[in-house]
Structure formats: C-alpha cells, structure tokens
Coordinates of C-alpha atoms in Angstrom, one line a residue:
M1 CA -23.6 3.1 -3.6
G2 CA -24.9 -0.1 -1.9
T3 CA -22.3 -2.0 -4.2
A4 CA -19.4 0.1 -3.5
R5 CA -20.1 -0.1 0.5
R6 CA -20.4 -4.1 0.1
S7 CA -17.4 -4.2 -2.1
L8 CA -15.9 -1.9 0.5
L9 CA -16.7 -4.3 3.2
F10 CA -15.3 -7.3 1.7
S11 CA -11.9 -5.3 0.6
F12 CA -11.6 -4.2 4.5
G13 CA -11.8 -7.8 5.6
E14 CA -9.0 -8.9 3.1
R15 CA -7.0 -6.1 3.9
Y16 CA -7.6 -6.5 7.8
T17 CA -6.7 -10.3 7.3
A18 CA -3.8 -9.8 5.6
L19 CA -2.5 -7.0 8.1
L20 CA -3.5 -9.4 11.0
I21 CA -1.2 -12.2 9.4
A22 CA 1.7 -9.6 8.6
T23 CA 1.9 -8.0 11.7
V24 CA 1.8 -11.4 13.7
G25 CA 4.8 -12.4 11.0
S26 CA 6.4 -9.2 11.7
M27 CA 6.6 -9.7 15.3
L28 CA 7.8 -13.0 15.4
I29 CA 10.3 -12.3 12.6
A30 CA 11.7 -9.3 14.2
R31 CA 12.6 -11.5 17.1
M32 CA 13.9 -14.5 15.3
L33 CA 16.3 -12.4 12.8
A34 CA 19.2 -10.1 13.2
P35 CA 18.3 -6.7 11.9
A36 CA 21.4 -7.0 9.3
D37 CA 19.1 -10.2 8.1
I38 CA 16.3 -8.1 7.4
G39 CA 18.1 -5.4 6.2
V40 CA 19.5 -7.5 3.4
Y41 CA 16.2 -8.8 2.2
S42 CA 15.0 -5.2 2.2
I43 CA 17.3 -4.0 -0.1
G44 CA 16.6 -7.2 -2.3
A45 CA 12.7 -6.3 -1.9
V46 CA 12.9 -3.1 -2.6
L47 CA 15.0 -3.2 -5.9
V48 CA 12.8 -6.3 -7.0
G49 CA 9.8 -4.1 -5.9
L50 CA 10.9 -1.5 -8.8
A51 CA 11.3 -3.9 -11.1
Q52 CA 7.8 -5.3 -10.2
V53 CA 6.3 -2.1 -11.3
L54 CA 8.0 -2.7 -14.7
R55 CA 6.6 -5.9 -14.8
D56 CA 2.9 -5.3 -14.3
F57 CA 3.8 -2.3 -17.1
G58 CA 0.4 -0.7 -16.5
V59 CA -1.5 -4.3 -17.3
G60 CA -3.7 -4.1 -14.2
Q61 CA -4.7 -0.5 -14.5
Y62 CA -5.6 -0.9 -18.1
V63 CA -7.8 -4.0 -17.2
V64 CA -9.5 -2.4 -14.5
A65 CA -10.1 1.0 -16.5
A66 CA -10.3 0.4 -20.2
P67 CA -13.8 1.4 -21.4
A68 CA -14.2 -1.6 -23.4
L69 CA -12.5 -5.0 -22.4
G70 CA -13.2 -8.2 -24.3
R71 CA -11.3 -11.4 -25.0
A72 CA -8.8 -9.8 -27.7
Q73 CA -7.8 -7.2 -25.3
L74 CA -7.4 -9.4 -22.3
R75 CA -4.9 -11.7 -24.6
A76 CA -3.2 -8.7 -25.5
A77 CA -2.7 -7.6 -21.8
L78 CA -1.5 -11.2 -21.4
A79 CA 1.0 -11.1 -24.1
V80 CA 2.6 -7.4 -22.7
A81 CA 2.5 -8.9 -18.9
L82 CA 4.5 -12.0 -19.8
A83 CA 6.8 -10.3 -22.1
S84 CA 7.8 -7.9 -19.4
A85 CA 7.7 -10.1 -16.5
W86 CA 9.8 -13.1 -17.9
L87 CA 12.6 -10.2 -19.5
L88 CA 12.7 -8.9 -16.0
A89 CA 13.2 -12.3 -14.1
L90 CA 16.1 -12.9 -16.6
L91 CA 17.5 -9.1 -15.7
V92 CA 17.3 -9.8 -12.0
L93 CA 19.3 -13.0 -12.4
C94 CA 21.9 -11.4 -14.2
A95 CA 22.2 -8.3 -11.9
S96 CA 22.1 -10.3 -8.6
G97 CA 26.0 -10.4 -8.8
P98 CA 26.8 -7.2 -9.2
V99 CA 24.5 -5.7 -7.1
A100 CA 25.4 -8.2 -4.2
A101 CA 29.1 -6.7 -4.8
F102 CA 28.0 -3.0 -4.7
Y103 CA 26.6 -3.4 -1.3
G104 CA 29.1 -5.7 0.1
E105 CA 26.7 -8.3 0.7
P106 CA 27.3 -11.8 -0.6
R107 CA 23.8 -13.1 0.7
L108 CA 22.2 -10.6 -1.6
R109 CA 23.0 -12.6 -4.4
D110 CA 20.7 -15.7 -3.3
V111 CA 18.1 -13.3 -2.3
L112 CA 17.8 -11.8 -5.6
R113 CA 17.8 -14.8 -7.4
L114 CA 15.1 -16.2 -5.6
L115 CA 12.9 -13.3 -5.8
A116 CA 13.7 -13.6 -9.5
L117 CA 11.5 -16.5 -9.5
N118 CA 8.5 -14.9 -8.5
F119 CA 8.2 -13.3 -12.0
V120 CA 7.6 -16.6 -13.7
L121 CA 3.8 -17.3 -12.5
L122 CA 3.2 -13.5 -11.3
P123 CA 1.3 -12.3 -14.8
F124 CA -1.3 -15.4 -14.7
T125 CA -2.1 -14.5 -11.2
A126 CA -1.9 -10.7 -11.5
L127 CA -4.0 -10.6 -14.4
T128 CA -6.7 -12.8 -12.6
L129 CA -6.9 -10.5 -9.5
S130 CA -7.1 -7.4 -12.1
L131 CA -10.1 -8.8 -13.9
L132 CA -11.3 -9.9 -10.5
R133 CA -11.1 -6.3 -9.2
R134 CA -13.0 -5.0 -12.3
Q135 CA -15.9 -7.1 -11.8
L136 CA -15.6 -6.0 -8.0
R137 CA -15.4 -9.8 -7.2
L138 CA -13.7 -9.2 -4.0
A139 CA -14.5 -12.3 -2.0
S140 CA -12.4 -14.2 -4.5
I141 CA -9.4 -11.7 -4.2
Y142 CA -9.9 -12.3 -0.6
V143 CA -9.2 -15.9 -0.8
I144 CA -6.6 -15.4 -2.9
N145 CA -4.7 -12.7 -1.0
T146 CA -5.2 -14.6 2.3
A147 CA -4.0 -17.6 1.1
H148 CA -0.7 -15.7 -0.1
A149 CA -0.1 -14.1 3.1
G150 CA -0.5 -17.4 5.1
A151 CA 2.0 -19.3 3.3
Q152 CA 4.2 -16.7 3.2
L153 CA 4.2 -16.4 7.1
L154 CA 4.6 -20.1 7.4
C155 CA 7.1 -21.1 5.2
T156 CA 9.1 -17.9 6.4
L157 CA 9.1 -18.7 10.1
W158 CA 9.6 -22.3 9.7
L159 CA 12.9 -21.3 7.6
A160 CA 14.1 -18.9 10.2
A161 CA 13.6 -21.4 13.0
H162 CA 15.9 -23.5 11.2
G163 CA 18.6 -21.0 10.6
Y164 CA 18.4 -19.8 7.1
G165 CA 18.4 -15.9 7.8
C166 CA 17.2 -13.6 5.2
L167 CA 16.9 -16.6 2.9
S168 CA 13.6 -17.6 5.0
L169 CA 12.1 -14.6 3.8
A170 CA 13.3 -15.2 0.1
W171 CA 11.8 -18.5 0.3
G172 CA 8.6 -17.1 2.1
A173 CA 8.2 -15.0 -1.0
A174 CA 8.6 -17.6 -3.6
A175 CA 6.0 -20.1 -1.5
A176 CA 3.5 -17.4 -1.4
T177 CA 3.6 -16.7 -5.1
L178 CA 3.1 -20.6 -5.8
T179 CA 0.5 -21.0 -3.4
A180 CA -1.5 -17.8 -4.7
F181 CA -1.3 -19.1 -8.7
A182 CA -2.8 -22.5 -7.5
V183 CA -5.5 -20.9 -5.2
S184 CA -6.5 -18.7 -8.2
L185 CA -7.1 -21.3 -10.6
P186 CA -10.4 -22.5 -9.7
L187 CA -11.4 -18.5 -9.4
R188 CA -10.2 -17.6 -12.7
P189 CA -13.0 -15.6 -14.7
A190 CA -14.2 -17.8 -17.4
E191 CA -13.4 -15.3 -20.0
L192 CA -9.8 -14.6 -19.1
P193 CA -7.5 -16.3 -21.6
W194 CA -4.4 -18.7 -21.1
L195 CA -2.6 -17.7 -24.4
P196 CA -1.6 -14.4 -25.5
A197 CA -1.7 -12.6 -28.6
L198 CA 0.1 -9.7 -30.5
A199 CA -3.2 -8.2 -31.7
G200 CA -4.2 -5.1 -29.8
V201 CA -0.8 -5.4 -28.0
R202 CA -0.4 -1.4 -29.3
D203 CA -3.3 -0.3 -27.3
V204 CA -2.0 -1.8 -23.9
L205 CA 1.1 -0.4 -24.6
R206 CA -0.3 3.3 -25.1
F207 CA -2.1 3.0 -21.8
G208 CA 0.7 1.2 -20.0
V209 CA 3.9 3.5 -21.0
P210 CA 2.9 6.7 -19.0
A211 CA 0.9 4.9 -16.5
T212 CA 3.9 2.5 -15.8
G213 CA 6.3 5.4 -16.1
G214 CA 4.8 7.1 -13.3
N215 CA 4.5 4.0 -11.1
V216 CA 8.1 3.3 -11.5
I217 CA 9.2 6.7 -10.7
D218 CA 6.5 6.8 -8.0
E219 CA 7.9 3.3 -6.7
A220 CA 11.5 4.8 -7.0
G221 CA 10.6 7.6 -4.6
V222 CA 9.4 5.0 -2.3
A223 CA 13.2 2.9 -2.5
A224 CA 15.1 5.8 -2.4
P225 CA 15.7 5.7 1.4
D226 CA 16.3 2.4 1.7
L227 CA 18.7 2.1 -1.1
I228 CA 20.6 5.0 -0.2
V229 CA 20.5 4.3 3.4
G230 CA 21.8 0.8 2.8
K231 CA 25.0 2.1 0.9
L232 CA 26.0 5.1 3.0
L233 CA 24.8 3.9 6.3
G234 CA 24.4 0.1 6.3
V235 CA 22.0 -2.6 6.1
A236 CA 21.5 -2.6 9.8
D237 CA 20.2 1.0 9.4
V238 CA 18.2 0.0 6.6
A239 CA 16.0 -2.3 9.0
L240 CA 15.5 0.5 11.5
F241 CA 14.5 2.7 8.9
G242 CA 12.1 0.0 7.7
K243 CA 10.7 -0.4 10.9
A244 CA 9.6 3.1 11.2
Q245 CA 8.4 2.8 7.6
G246 CA 6.6 -0.2 8.4
L247 CA 4.7 1.0 11.4
L248 CA 3.6 4.3 9.3
S249 CA 2.6 2.0 6.5
L250 CA -0.1 0.3 8.8
F251 CA -2.6 2.8 7.8
S252 CA -2.2 2.1 4.0
Q253 CA -2.3 -1.6 4.5
A254 CA -5.4 -1.3 6.9
V255 CA -7.0 1.6 5.1
T256 CA -5.7 3.1 2.0
S257 CA -5.1 -0.5 0.3
A258 CA -8.3 -1.6 1.1
I259 CA -9.9 1.2 -0.5
A260 CA -7.7 1.6 -3.2
P261 CA -9.2 -1.6 -5.1
V262 CA -12.9 -0.5 -5.1
M263 CA -12.0 3.5 -5.7
L264 CA -10.4 3.0 -9.2
P265 CA -13.1 1.1 -10.5
L266 CA -15.6 2.9 -8.7
F267 CA -14.1 6.4 -10.6
A268 CA -13.6 4.6 -13.7
A269 CA -17.1 3.5 -13.8
Q270 CA -18.3 7.0 -12.8
A271 CA -16.2 8.3 -15.7
R272 CA -17.3 6.2 -18.4
A273 CA -20.6 7.2 -17.1
G274 CA -20.0 10.8 -17.4
R275 CA -20.5 11.7 -14.0
D276 CA -18.5 14.3 -11.6
L277 CA -16.1 12.8 -10.0
R278 CA -15.5 15.8 -7.5
A279 CA -18.1 15.0 -5.0
S280 CA -16.8 11.2 -4.7
Y281 CA -13.1 12.4 -4.1
L282 CA -14.0 15.0 -1.4
L283 CA -16.1 12.4 0.4
T284 CA -13.3 9.9 0.2
V285 CA -11.0 12.5 1.6
S286 CA -13.3 13.3 4.3
C287 CA -13.7 9.7 5.3
M288 CA -9.7 8.9 5.1
T289 CA -8.4 11.8 7.0
A290 CA -11.3 11.1 9.7
V291 CA -9.2 7.6 10.3
A292 CA -5.8 8.7 9.2
W293 CA -5.2 11.9 11.2
P294 CA -6.6 10.2 14.5
F295 CA -4.4 7.1 13.8
F296 CA -1.0 9.4 13.3
A297 CA -1.7 11.4 16.3
L298 CA -1.6 8.3 18.5
L299 CA 1.4 6.6 16.7
A300 CA 3.3 9.9 17.0
L301 CA 2.7 10.0 20.9
L302 CA 2.9 6.3 21.6
A303 CA 5.8 5.7 19.3
L304 CA 8.1 4.1 22.0
P305 CA 5.6 1.6 23.8
I306 CA 4.2 0.6 20.3
I307 CA 7.9 -0.4 19.2
N308 CA 9.1 -2.3 22.2
I309 CA 5.7 -4.2 22.4
L310 CA 5.8 -5.3 18.7
Y311 CA 9.5 -5.8 18.0
G312 CA 11.3 -5.2 21.2
E313 CA 13.8 -3.2 22.7
Q314 CA 16.7 -3.8 19.9
W315 CA 14.4 -1.3 17.3
E316 CA 13.7 1.6 19.9
G317 CA 15.9 3.7 17.3
A318 CA 13.1 3.8 15.3
A319 CA 10.5 5.4 17.4
G320 CA 12.4 8.9 16.8
L321 CA 12.0 8.4 13.4
I322 CA 8.3 7.6 13.5
R323 CA 7.7 11.0 15.5
I324 CA 9.1 12.8 12.8
M325 CA 7.4 11.2 9.5
C326 CA 3.8 11.1 11.1
C327 CA 2.7 14.6 10.3
S328 CA 3.8 14.5 6.6
A329 CA 2.1 10.9 6.3
A330 CA -1.0 12.5 7.8
L331 CA -1.1 15.3 5.4
Y332 CA -0.6 12.9 2.4
S333 CA -3.7 10.7 3.3
M334 CA -5.4 14.1 1.7
F335 CA -4.1 13.2 -1.2
S336 CA -3.5 9.5 -1.7
M337 CA -6.7 8.5 -3.7
A338 CA -5.6 11.4 -6.5
R339 CA -3.5 8.6 -8.2
Y340 CA -7.1 6.9 -8.7
L341 CA -8.7 9.5 -10.0
F342 CA -6.5 11.0 -12.4
V343 CA -5.9 7.3 -14.1
A344 CA -9.8 7.1 -13.8
A345 CA -10.4 10.2 -15.7
G346 CA -7.5 9.5 -18.6
Q347 CA -5.1 11.8 -16.8
V348 CA -2.3 8.8 -16.8
R349 CA 0.4 11.5 -17.9
V350 CA -0.4 14.0 -15.5
Q351 CA -0.3 11.2 -12.9
A352 CA 3.6 10.4 -14.4
R353 CA 4.3 14.0 -14.3
L354 CA 3.4 14.4 -10.4
D355 CA 5.7 11.5 -9.8
T356 CA 8.4 12.3 -11.5
L357 CA 8.6 15.8 -10.0
A358 CA 7.9 14.7 -6.6
V359 CA 10.3 11.9 -7.1
A360 CA 13.0 14.4 -7.9
V361 CA 12.8 16.6 -4.7
R362 CA 12.7 13.8 -2.6
V363 CA 16.0 11.8 -3.9
A364 CA 17.5 15.2 -3.6
A365 CA 16.5 15.4 0.0
V366 CA 17.4 12.1 0.9
L367 CA 21.0 12.0 -0.7
P368 CA 22.7 14.7 1.6
A369 CA 20.8 13.8 4.4
A370 CA 22.3 10.4 4.2
L371 CA 25.7 11.7 4.7
V372 CA 24.5 12.7 8.3
S373 CA 22.2 10.5 10.1
L374 CA 18.7 8.7 9.8
H375 CA 16.9 11.5 11.7
W376 CA 18.1 13.7 9.0
V377 CA 16.6 11.3 6.4
A378 CA 13.4 11.3 8.1
A379 CA 13.0 14.7 7.7
A380 CA 14.1 14.6 4.3
V381 CA 11.5 12.5 3.6
V382 CA 9.0 14.8 5.3
L383 CA 10.3 17.4 2.9
G384 CA 9.4 15.6 -0.1
S385 CA 6.3 14.2 0.9
V386 CA 5.2 18.0 1.6
F387 CA 6.5 18.8 -1.7
R388 CA 4.4 16.0 -3.2
C389 CA 0.8 17.0 -1.5
W390 CA 1.5 20.4 -2.4
L391 CA 1.8 19.5 -5.9
T392 CA -1.2 17.0 -6.2
W393 CA -3.2 19.9 -4.6
R394 CA -2.4 22.0 -7.6
Y395 CA -2.4 19.3 -10.1
L396 CA -6.5 18.6 -8.4
E397 CA -7.1 22.2 -8.6
Q398 CA -6.3 22.5 -12.6
F399 CA -7.5 19.1 -13.9
A400 CA -10.6 18.3 -11.4
G401 CA -11.6 21.5 -10.1
I402 CA -11.0 20.8 -6.5
G403 CA -9.5 23.6 -5.1
G404 CA -8.3 24.5 -1.6
A405 CA -11.4 25.5 -0.1
A406 CA -13.1 22.6 -1.1
L407 CA -10.4 20.2 0.3
L408 CA -10.4 22.5 3.7
A409 CA -14.1 22.0 3.8
A410 CA -13.7 18.2 3.5
V411 CA -11.7 17.7 6.2
A412 CA -12.8 20.4 8.8
R413 CA -14.8 17.8 10.6
S414 CA -11.8 15.5 10.9
A415 CA -9.5 17.9 12.6
V416 CA -12.2 18.6 15.6
V417 CA -12.2 14.7 15.7
T418 CA -8.6 14.2 15.6
A419 CA -8.6 17.1 18.6
L420 CA -10.8 15.4 20.5
T421 CA -9.4 11.6 20.3
S422 CA -6.0 12.9 21.0
L423 CA -6.9 14.0 24.4
A424 CA -6.4 10.6 25.8
P425 CA -3.0 9.4 24.4
L426 CA -2.0 12.9 25.6
A427 CA -2.7 12.3 29.2
A428 CA -1.5 8.8 29.1
V429 CA 1.7 9.9 28.0
L430 CA 1.9 12.9 30.6
A431 CA 0.7 10.7 33.2
L432 CA 2.2 7.1 32.7
P433 CA 5.7 5.9 32.0
P434 CA 6.2 4.6 28.7
G435 CA 5.0 0.8 28.8
T436 CA 2.0 -1.4 28.1
A437 CA -0.3 0.2 30.5
Q438 CA 0.5 3.6 28.8
L439 CA -0.5 2.3 25.5
L440 CA -3.6 0.2 26.9
V441 CA -5.4 3.5 28.6
A442 CA -4.2 5.6 25.6
V443 CA -6.5 3.3 23.2
A444 CA -9.0 2.6 25.8
G445 CA -9.7 6.6 25.8
A446 CA -9.1 7.2 22.2
V447 CA -11.4 4.8 20.6
P448 CA -14.8 6.1 22.6
L449 CA -13.7 9.9 22.1
W450 CA -13.2 9.0 18.5
L451 CA -16.7 7.6 17.9
A452 CA -18.3 10.3 20.0
G453 CA -16.1 12.9 17.6
I454 CA -17.5 11.4 14.3
V455 CA -21.5 11.4 16.0
L456 CA -21.0 14.9 17.9
C457 CA -19.5 16.7 14.4
R458 CA -22.0 15.0 12.3
H459 CA -19.2 13.6 10.3
P460 CA -20.0 11.7 7.1
L461 CA -18.0 8.7 8.1
A462 CA -20.9 8.3 10.9
R463 CA -23.3 7.3 7.7
E464 CA -21.0 4.8 6.5
I465 CA -20.8 3.2 9.9
E466 CA -24.1 3.2 10.2
C467 CA -24.7 1.8 6.9
A468 CA -22.0 -0.9 7.9
W469 CA -23.5 -1.8 11.0
R470 CA -27.2 -2.3 9.7
K471 CA -25.6 -4.8 7.1
V472 CA -24.2 -6.9 10.0
V473 CA -27.3 -6.5 12.5
R474 CA -29.8 -7.5 9.3
G475 CA -27.0 -10.5 8.8
D476 CA -27.5 -11.4 12.1
V477 CA -31.1 -11.3 11.8
V478 CA -31.1 -13.4 8.6
R479 CA -29.0 -16.2 10.1
R480 CA -31.0 -16.5 13.2
G481 CA -34.1 -16.7 10.5
G482 CA -35.9 -13.4 11.8

C-alpha cells in the first residue's frame, strides 16, 4: 500500500503540473485565437485522436499488464507499435485533403498533415512511458510529460502571437512530441530495445486486437459529438462545445488521469498474485466520488463566472451546456476505473463489448440532437453517459461480483460530504451576482466544509490524506536535519 501511495503522489504531481500548464495555456489561447480557429484544430485533433488509439494498438496496456515481460516481448511490442503508427501517419496524410473538403475548411488539411508527423516518433516515447509505468517509475514520467506540456504551450503561444491561427496549435503538438522524445532518451529503461522483431508479435496482437477495438470504439464515442456538431452546426459551435467539455474534463485531468497510471499496474499486480480486486475497486470508488461529486456540484452552480474568468465573455454560451452535463459526469466517476479492473483481470473482451454498446447509444442520441441545438446535444451526451454507467454496473456485478448494494455503501459518505460542501456555493449563488466575488466566496467556503465533511463522516479518504500529510511533514523534518 505504501508503494501505491508514493506512486499516487508522484502521479498527482505530474498531472497537476500538466493541468496548470494546460489551464494557463487554454486561458491565453482562448483570448488570442478566434473560436473558428480553435474549432478547426479541434476537429483535426479529434480525428487524429481516433487514429492515436489505433496507433497504440493496445501495446501500452500489454506492456503494463502482461504477466511476463522480457526483451523478446518488448521487441515484438515495438514492432506492432511502429507498424501501426507509420501506416496511420500515411493514412492521415492521404485523408487530409478529402476530410478538409468534407468539412469545407481548407485549413483543416494543413492541420492534419502536421499532426500526422507526430506518429513517426510517438512509438518510441510511448513504449518508454508504458514500461516506466509498469515499473511505477513515475518520477521519470513526470519529467517527460512536463517537458511535453511546456514545449507545446511555449510553441503554440509564440506562433499564435505571430498570426499562425489554428496552425499554431498543430505546430505546438509537433514540437511537444519532438521534445518528449528527446527528454525520454536518458530515462529509457536499459532493457528497452531499439530494434523490433516479429517473434512474439502474435501474442501482442492477441491482446491488442480486442483492447484496441474497445479503445477505438470508446474514443469514437468521445469524438462523435465534436465531429457531428462540426458538420451539422459549424466549427464555432465545435469550439463552444469543446470549452464545456474541457471544463468538465478538468476532473479527469486532475484526478482520474493521475490515478489511472497507478491503478492499472496495481490491479494487474494484484490479479497476478491471485488477490481479490473487489475491495481495491470499492475503495477507489469511494475516494473518487468524495472528490468528483463536490467538484461537479461546484462547477454546475458556478459555471458562468468560471467561464467568464477563464475564457472571457465570448464563451458564455458554454455555461448552460456545462450545467446539463455535470450530473452525468458525476455519475460516471463511480465507474471510470472499471476499465482498468477489466483489463487487469483479463476481461479485455468484456470492456470492448461494453464500449461498443455504450457508443452505439451515444451516437444514436447525438445525431438527431445535433439537428436541433447544442443544448440538445448536451442532453444526448447525458443520456449516453447514464446508459454507459448502467451497463458498466451490470458488467461489474457479473464479472467482478460488485453489486449495487456494495457500490451504494462505498459512495454513501461521499454523498453526505457533497451535500455539506454544496452549502457554500449555493449560498454564494443566492446572495451574490455572477462574478469573481461570487466564485471566491463559494470556493473559500466550500474547501473547509469539504474537509470538515471528510473528517466528520470518517470517510476513507481522510486516512489517505492523513498518510500523505505525514509523508510531507516527515520529509520536512528530514530536510531540516531533524
């Protein structure tokens, strides 16, 4: 447990550094570029995001979760990663022209061509990160990912200031990939090979095909609203919807993405040791919801002042979308770690089946909604998310023995903490007009109420916070020579 806690501390440090860089960059870029510029890049990034899942081809998860991993398996994994990445780079280059014509945006062609360049170097860096994650060497991951985020921000801002528009974002992504590759070289594990090999490729593919199928379908479900909105409502609406999704994803960037790199290898290690994963998953859900539910309650109540402060008045239309989608985002926090539980337990096909059904419902709901308005699209996203949560719960009950009663017991204290925390933002909304003062008063009241709720309810998260605090205090004592 101590190793998991140390890994989580490093992982949270890496994610919060990246989140700080991304938030500052988003605030600046939102004021430097027009919504149409950001919308064009968003469509390109979403399309390439789909290709990125294929590019990985399950290799990352294979390296982390494989029961045995030697040099032969790593060379086979590299072969699969290189073949899929370079083939996809060629496909994206060839498709850039037709895709730009489909959306009626000539600039989209150049954006896609620049983003395709990333596929050349990504397999080497991605394999390094996966092996480091398996070894829980999160300090090295911190260095690589922070360099990636910093390079992307600096390059994008400089080019945006010189009038490159949507291309500044694409060039920033290319610069980030090159920087991450350069920084990863001295941090590569010694056993990681440079040359691929065909021997063992079949084993990688046996794992990667179902894993990739599920990941592609899941990514398609995430991308579907942006692609559909871009075609039926326009690129400016894509940017508006993206800003709403961006604020909702702050929790994922700050918490989920910090926990996931630790939970997959942790679940995998427990599965290899024959231990029951049920208790670990329920503890994770309890801690996740204790943070997620108050976060989304605060975001729903204060969406308008948060949008104005972060991005400016031209993005106010995103506030209504945020309020609609907050409830489903909070509900999904109970099930966001289920993917890693299924993969670690060898139920990759179960996860692929879940993704397929959930995405089919999401797309079926979003298509007609996009013919009406963005608010209907947001409601359709909520419908798809609720269905996904229900389906995940059914699979957790069937394949992991985690029933509804156990889940409700795990989140009961989180519900009390959320109700207590929400008193401050609710009072601020009722007493003050939307603005900076309202936001400051709400946050200043919510934080101590949240801490009080965690302690008074004897929430499991209190023990984790106490352990983290003791490590900080102990480290301070050691530095002072005590």
